[in-house]
């Protein structure tokens, strides 16, 4: 190989690796990869799912927001400091006498809506400590995998899958007259959101927002009284512009539905 070509190739490879490492949204199990990985699963809460509401992703009433009981909290290794919020996973029970047969429902697809926190004071007891991959399911999802929920914990295999959602992407407004914040939810396709930008109908320019925590994004701008458009980019790099999805009369706490959605993989 020509030394100059070899040098350029090495430099390009180094830059690509640095960009991949620097990206907070990079994931080891992208949608559509198809490979199964090993993990474990438990559950929290009861059959009603009341304990699964709210959580570390910033979602609220999961029934009203379209997620229902098909949800999971992720261990630290999978949660990725909140960048995995909204991602969808298929789980199958494996290697346990408590597993239901596949035909009997021993496979579930869930959306990541919460974190299962690490407890470093108990390094040998907490399944959510890194580097372990663990799913803390709602109880109904766990019961779909096993014949007796008293087993408590089971080995599973899992893979990332595209999210299937009803209706368009939704936006819940937060913030006040001094700054704007939004919860982006009900996102299909890749599920997790990588970037958000907002534009007021009077300002007319796009402002990149910053992920505050979970899927709550904020920006230092006074946008009260302006109709808002959002540009949302998901974890697979696709972006949609939601023009005028929020009217000028918006107030904090209101939610707005778009008529656009990410589909496919």
Tab-separated table of N, CA and C in Angstrom, residues 11 54 99 102 109 118 214 219 258:
chain	number	residue	atom	x	y	z
A	11	UNK	N	-5.382	7.830	9.839
A	11	UNK	CA	-5.895	9.050	10.449
A	11	UNK	C	-7.408	9.078	10.422
A	54	UNK	N	-43.933	7.662	36.219
A	54	UNK	CA	-42.859	8.626	36.438
A	54	UNK	C	-41.514	7.961	36.121
A	99	UNK	N	-39.798	-20.805	32.870
A	99	UNK	CA	-40.127	-20.136	31.612
A	99	UNK	C	-41.420	-20.692	31.023
A	102	UNK	N	-42.661	-20.526	24.422
A	102	UNK	CA	-42.784	-19.371	23.536
A	102	UNK	C	-44.221	-19.211	23.059
A	109	UNK	N	-42.203	-7.453	24.379
A	109	UNK	CA	-41.525	-6.283	23.833
A	109	UNK	C	-41.874	-5.098	24.715
A	118	UNK	N	-27.857	1.525	40.327
A	118	UNK	CA	-26.789	0.710	40.902
A	118	UNK	C	-26.698	0.961	42.404
A	214	UNK	N	-33.165	12.252	31.215
A	214	UNK	CA	-34.141	11.385	30.560
A	214	UNK	C	-34.400	11.865	29.143
A	219	UNK	N	-33.889	24.682	26.638
A	219	UNK	CA	-33.123	25.699	25.938
A	219	UNK	C	-33.311	27.050	26.600
A	258	UNK	N	-48.466	15.327	17.312
A	258	UNK	CA	-48.158	15.606	15.916
A	258	UNK	C	-48.866	14.572	15.043
